[in-house]
Amino acid sequence: METKNKISKSFGPQGSTAGLLLFAAGIVATFYSNMGLFLALGGAFMAFTTTSTIIDTSLKRVKPVEKLFGILPFGKWIYVNAEMKLGIEKSRKGFRVLSASNKSSELIESDYRIILYDDNELPITPLKKFLSCAEAEKEIGILKEQLIPSR
């Protein structure tokens, strides 16, 4: 059974909002000039590109995916073996944008992510994200049963 989990927006929340504005401006500019298509295309790329993970528990594999324009998935399947491990990490990402008047706007996103590790305990890819550690701990037990093959 395959499950799809959205991890984050590739350009952050401010980049995604700026992309939406560029996309809308490009659509309007297209009525006056064909150059507006390039603006709309760049805006759509920034606004809709996301990072996600597909988990296939029946075949014991995961696929980190970058969805370009929110439609075109690019990624490679990783088969999970018995030496791989799952863990929980706290993720704290900050996004800062400076305006034309040199004012700073900051946004900090904090969540807990279930990470797949290789046999050397190096992180491979995040599998799911949660707002609380308790939710992540519940889900990691279920994923270990379904995803990690027994030795």
Tab-separated table of N, CA and C in Angstrom, residues 88-146:
chain	number	residue	atom	x	y	z
A	88	ILE	N	13.467	9.689	15.067
A	88	ILE	CA	12.715	10.944	15.115
A	88	ILE	C	13.697	12.091	15.334
A	89	GLU	N	13.560	13.124	14.534
A	89	GLU	CA	14.373	14.325	14.698
A	89	GLU	C	13.462	15.542	14.764
A	90	LYS	N	13.843	16.487	15.596
A	90	LYS	CA	13.121	17.751	15.635
A	90	LYS	C	13.679	18.636	14.535
A	91	SER	N	12.796	19.139	13.707
A	91	SER	CA	13.186	20.021	12.614
A	91	SER	C	12.744	21.437	12.944
A	92	ARG	N	13.672	22.351	12.830
A	92	ARG	CA	13.371	23.765	13.074
A	92	ARG	C	13.965	24.557	11.922
A	93	LYS	N	13.106	25.056	11.058
A	93	LYS	CA	13.561	25.801	9.904
A	93	LYS	C	13.095	27.244	9.998
A	94	GLY	N	13.995	28.133	9.713
A	94	GLY	CA	13.675	29.555	9.722
A	94	GLY	C	13.746	30.127	8.324
A	95	PHE	N	12.828	31.016	8.034
A	95	PHE	CA	12.788	31.673	6.735
A	95	PHE	C	12.796	33.181	6.977
A	96	ARG	N	13.683	33.889	6.296
A	96	ARG	CA	13.795	35.340	6.473
A	96	ARG	C	13.748	36.006	5.104
A	97	VAL	N	12.965	37.058	5.040
A	97	VAL	CA	12.845	37.844	3.820
A	97	VAL	C	13.079	39.298	4.183
A	98	LEU	N	13.884	39.981	3.384
A	98	LEU	CA	14.115	41.412	3.571
A	98	LEU	C	13.297	42.169	2.533
A	99	SER	N	12.560	43.174	2.982
A	99	SER	CA	11.748	43.964	2.067
A	99	SER	C	12.597	45.083	1.460
A	100	ALA	N	11.985	45.840	0.560
A	100	ALA	CA	12.691	46.941	-0.090
A	100	ALA	C	13.048	48.041	0.911
A	101	SER	N	12.286	48.156	1.993
A	101	SER	CA	12.580	49.166	3.006
A	101	SER	C	13.533	48.623	4.072
A	102	ASN	N	14.178	47.496	3.782
A	102	ASN	CA	15.183	46.870	4.636
A	102	ASN	C	14.602	46.382	5.966
A	103	LYS	N	13.321	46.007	5.953
A	103	LYS	CA	12.705	45.402	7.127
A	103	LYS	C	12.739	43.895	6.972
A	104	SER	N	13.012	43.230	8.070
A	104	SER	CA	13.143	41.778	8.049
A	104	SER	C	11.836	41.119	8.488
A	105	SER	N	11.437	40.094	7.758
A	105	SER	CA	10.268	39.299	8.117
A	105	SER	C	10.739	37.864	8.312
A	106	GLU	N	10.542	37.333	9.509
A	106	GLU	CA	11.010	35.981	9.823
A	106	GLU	C	9.837	35.072	10.131
A	107	LEU	N	9.975	33.813	9.736
A	107	LEU	CA	8.995	32.786	10.062
A	107	LEU	C	9.757	31.524	10.437
A	108	ILE	N	9.423	30.944	11.573
A	108	ILE	CA	10.103	29.733	12.026
A	108	ILE	C	9.079	28.607	12.088
A	109	GLU	N	9.373	27.502	11.402
A	109	GLU	CA	8.527	26.313	11.430
A	109	GLU	C	9.230	25.242	12.238
A	110	SER	N	8.520	24.653	13.181
A	110	SER	CA	9.090	23.619	14.022
A	110	SER	C	8.183	22.392	13.978
A	111	ASP	N	8.762	21.230	13.720
A	111	ASP	CA	7.996	19.992	13.694
A	111	ASP	C	8.914	18.805	13.987
A	112	TYR	N	8.334	17.636	14.069
A	112	TYR	CA	9.071	16.396	14.300
A	112	TYR	C	8.944	15.538	13.055
A	113	ARG	N	10.071	14.963	12.630
A	113	ARG	CA	10.080	14.166	11.404
A	113	ARG	C	10.613	12.768	11.667
A	114	ILE	N	9.985	11.796	11.033
A	114	ILE	CA	10.499	10.430	11.061
A	114	ILE	C	11.492	10.328	9.911
A	115	ILE	N	12.733	9.963	10.248
A	115	ILE	CA	13.828	9.928	9.284
A	115	ILE	C	14.259	8.482	9.069
A	116	LEU	N	14.554	8.131	7.818
A	116	LEU	CA	15.124	6.821	7.495
A	116	LEU	C	16.644	6.951	7.485
A	117	TYR	N	17.318	6.086	8.250
A	117	TYR	CA	18.778	6.087	8.342
A	117	TYR	C	19.339	4.841	7.683
A	118	ASP	N	20.547	4.974	7.105
A	118	ASP	CA	21.209	3.800	6.532
A	118	ASP	C	21.936	3.021	7.619
A	119	ASP	N	22.702	1.993	7.238
A	119	ASP	CA	23.376	1.145	8.216
A	119	ASP	C	24.496	1.866	8.965
A	120	ASN	N	24.993	2.984	8.449
A	120	ASN	CA	26.008	3.792	9.139
A	120	ASN	C	25.384	4.917	9.954
A	121	GLU	N	24.067	4.880	10.112
A	121	GLU	CA	23.285	5.876	10.833
A	121	GLU	C	23.391	7.276	10.231
A	122	LEU	N	23.498	7.345	8.924
A	122	LEU	CA	23.445	8.608	8.197
A	122	LEU	C	22.028	8.779	7.653
A	123	PRO	N	21.448	9.987	7.764
A	123	PRO	CA	20.060	10.163	7.304
A	123	PRO	C	19.944	10.039	5.787
A	124	ILE	N	18.904	9.332	5.359
A	124	ILE	CA	18.639	9.171	3.929
A	124	ILE	C	17.560	10.153	3.495
A	125	THR	N	16.388	10.066	4.122
A	125	THR	CA	15.275	10.925	3.746
A	125	THR	C	14.253	11.011	4.878
A	126	PRO	N	13.557	12.143	4.999
A	126	PRO	CA	12.433	12.197	5.945
A	126	PRO	C	11.230	11.454	5.360
A	127	LEU	N	10.524	10.722	6.206
A	127	LEU	CA	9.372	9.962	5.740
A	127	LEU	C	8.050	10.664	6.018
A	128	LYS	N	7.888	11.180	7.235
A	128	LYS	CA	6.660	11.866	7.620
A	128	LYS	C	7.002	13.003	8.572
A	129	LYS	N	6.088	13.964	8.682
A	129	LYS	CA	6.285	15.039	9.655
A	129	LYS	C	5.045	15.179	10.524
A	130	PHE	N	5.288	15.567	11.784
A	130	PHE	CA	4.228	15.687	12.779
A	130	PHE	C	4.442	16.956	13.589
A	131	LEU	N	3.369	17.447	14.202
A	131	LEU	CA	3.467	18.634	15.042
A	131	LEU	C	3.933	18.303	16.451
A	132	SER	N	3.664	17.072	16.925
A	132	SER	CA	4.073	16.709	18.280
A	132	SER	C	4.914	15.440	18.259
A	133	CYS	N	5.763	15.316	19.259
A	133	CYS	CA	6.642	14.153	19.370
A	133	CYS	C	5.837	12.890	19.679
A	134	ALA	N	4.749	13.023	20.434
A	134	ALA	CA	3.924	11.861	20.790
A	134	ALA	C	3.303	11.223	19.549
A	135	GLU	N	2.827	12.041	18.626
A	135	GLU	CA	2.267	11.522	17.375
A	135	GLU	C	3.336	10.788	16.574
A	136	ALA	N	4.537	11.358	16.521
A	136	ALA	CA	5.636	10.747	15.771
A	136	ALA	C	6.041	9.412	16.395
A	137	GLU	N	6.051	9.328	17.723
A	137	GLU	CA	6.422	8.083	18.389
A	137	GLU	C	5.400	6.979	18.129
A	138	LYS	N	4.117	7.334	18.070
A	138	LYS	CA	3.087	6.341	17.735
A	138	LYS	C	3.304	5.805	16.317
A	139	GLU	N	3.518	6.724	15.391
A	139	GLU	CA	3.643	6.342	13.984
A	139	GLU	C	4.933	5.589	13.699
A	140	ILE	N	6.014	5.884	14.416
A	140	ILE	CA	7.280	5.208	14.138
A	140	ILE	C	7.187	3.717	14.471
A	141	GLY	N	6.418	3.370	15.498
A	141	GLY	CA	6.221	1.959	15.827
A	141	GLY	C	5.487	1.228	14.723
A	142	ILE	N	4.473	1.860	14.167
A	142	ILE	CA	3.707	1.258	13.070
A	142	ILE	C	4.585	1.111	11.830
A	143	LEU	N	5.361	2.162	11.513
A	143	LEU	CA	6.227	2.111	10.326
A	143	LEU	C	7.319	1.054	10.460
A	144	LYS	N	7.873	0.878	11.669
A	144	LYS	CA	8.905	-0.145	11.864
A	144	LYS	C	8.359	-1.530	11.554
A	145	GLU	N	7.130	-1.800	11.991
A	145	GLU	CA	6.514	-3.097	11.710
A	145	GLU	C	6.277	-3.295	10.219
A	146	GLN	N	5.778	-2.259	9.556
A	146	GLN	CA	5.383	-2.380	8.160
A	146	GLN	C	6.542	-2.262	7.172
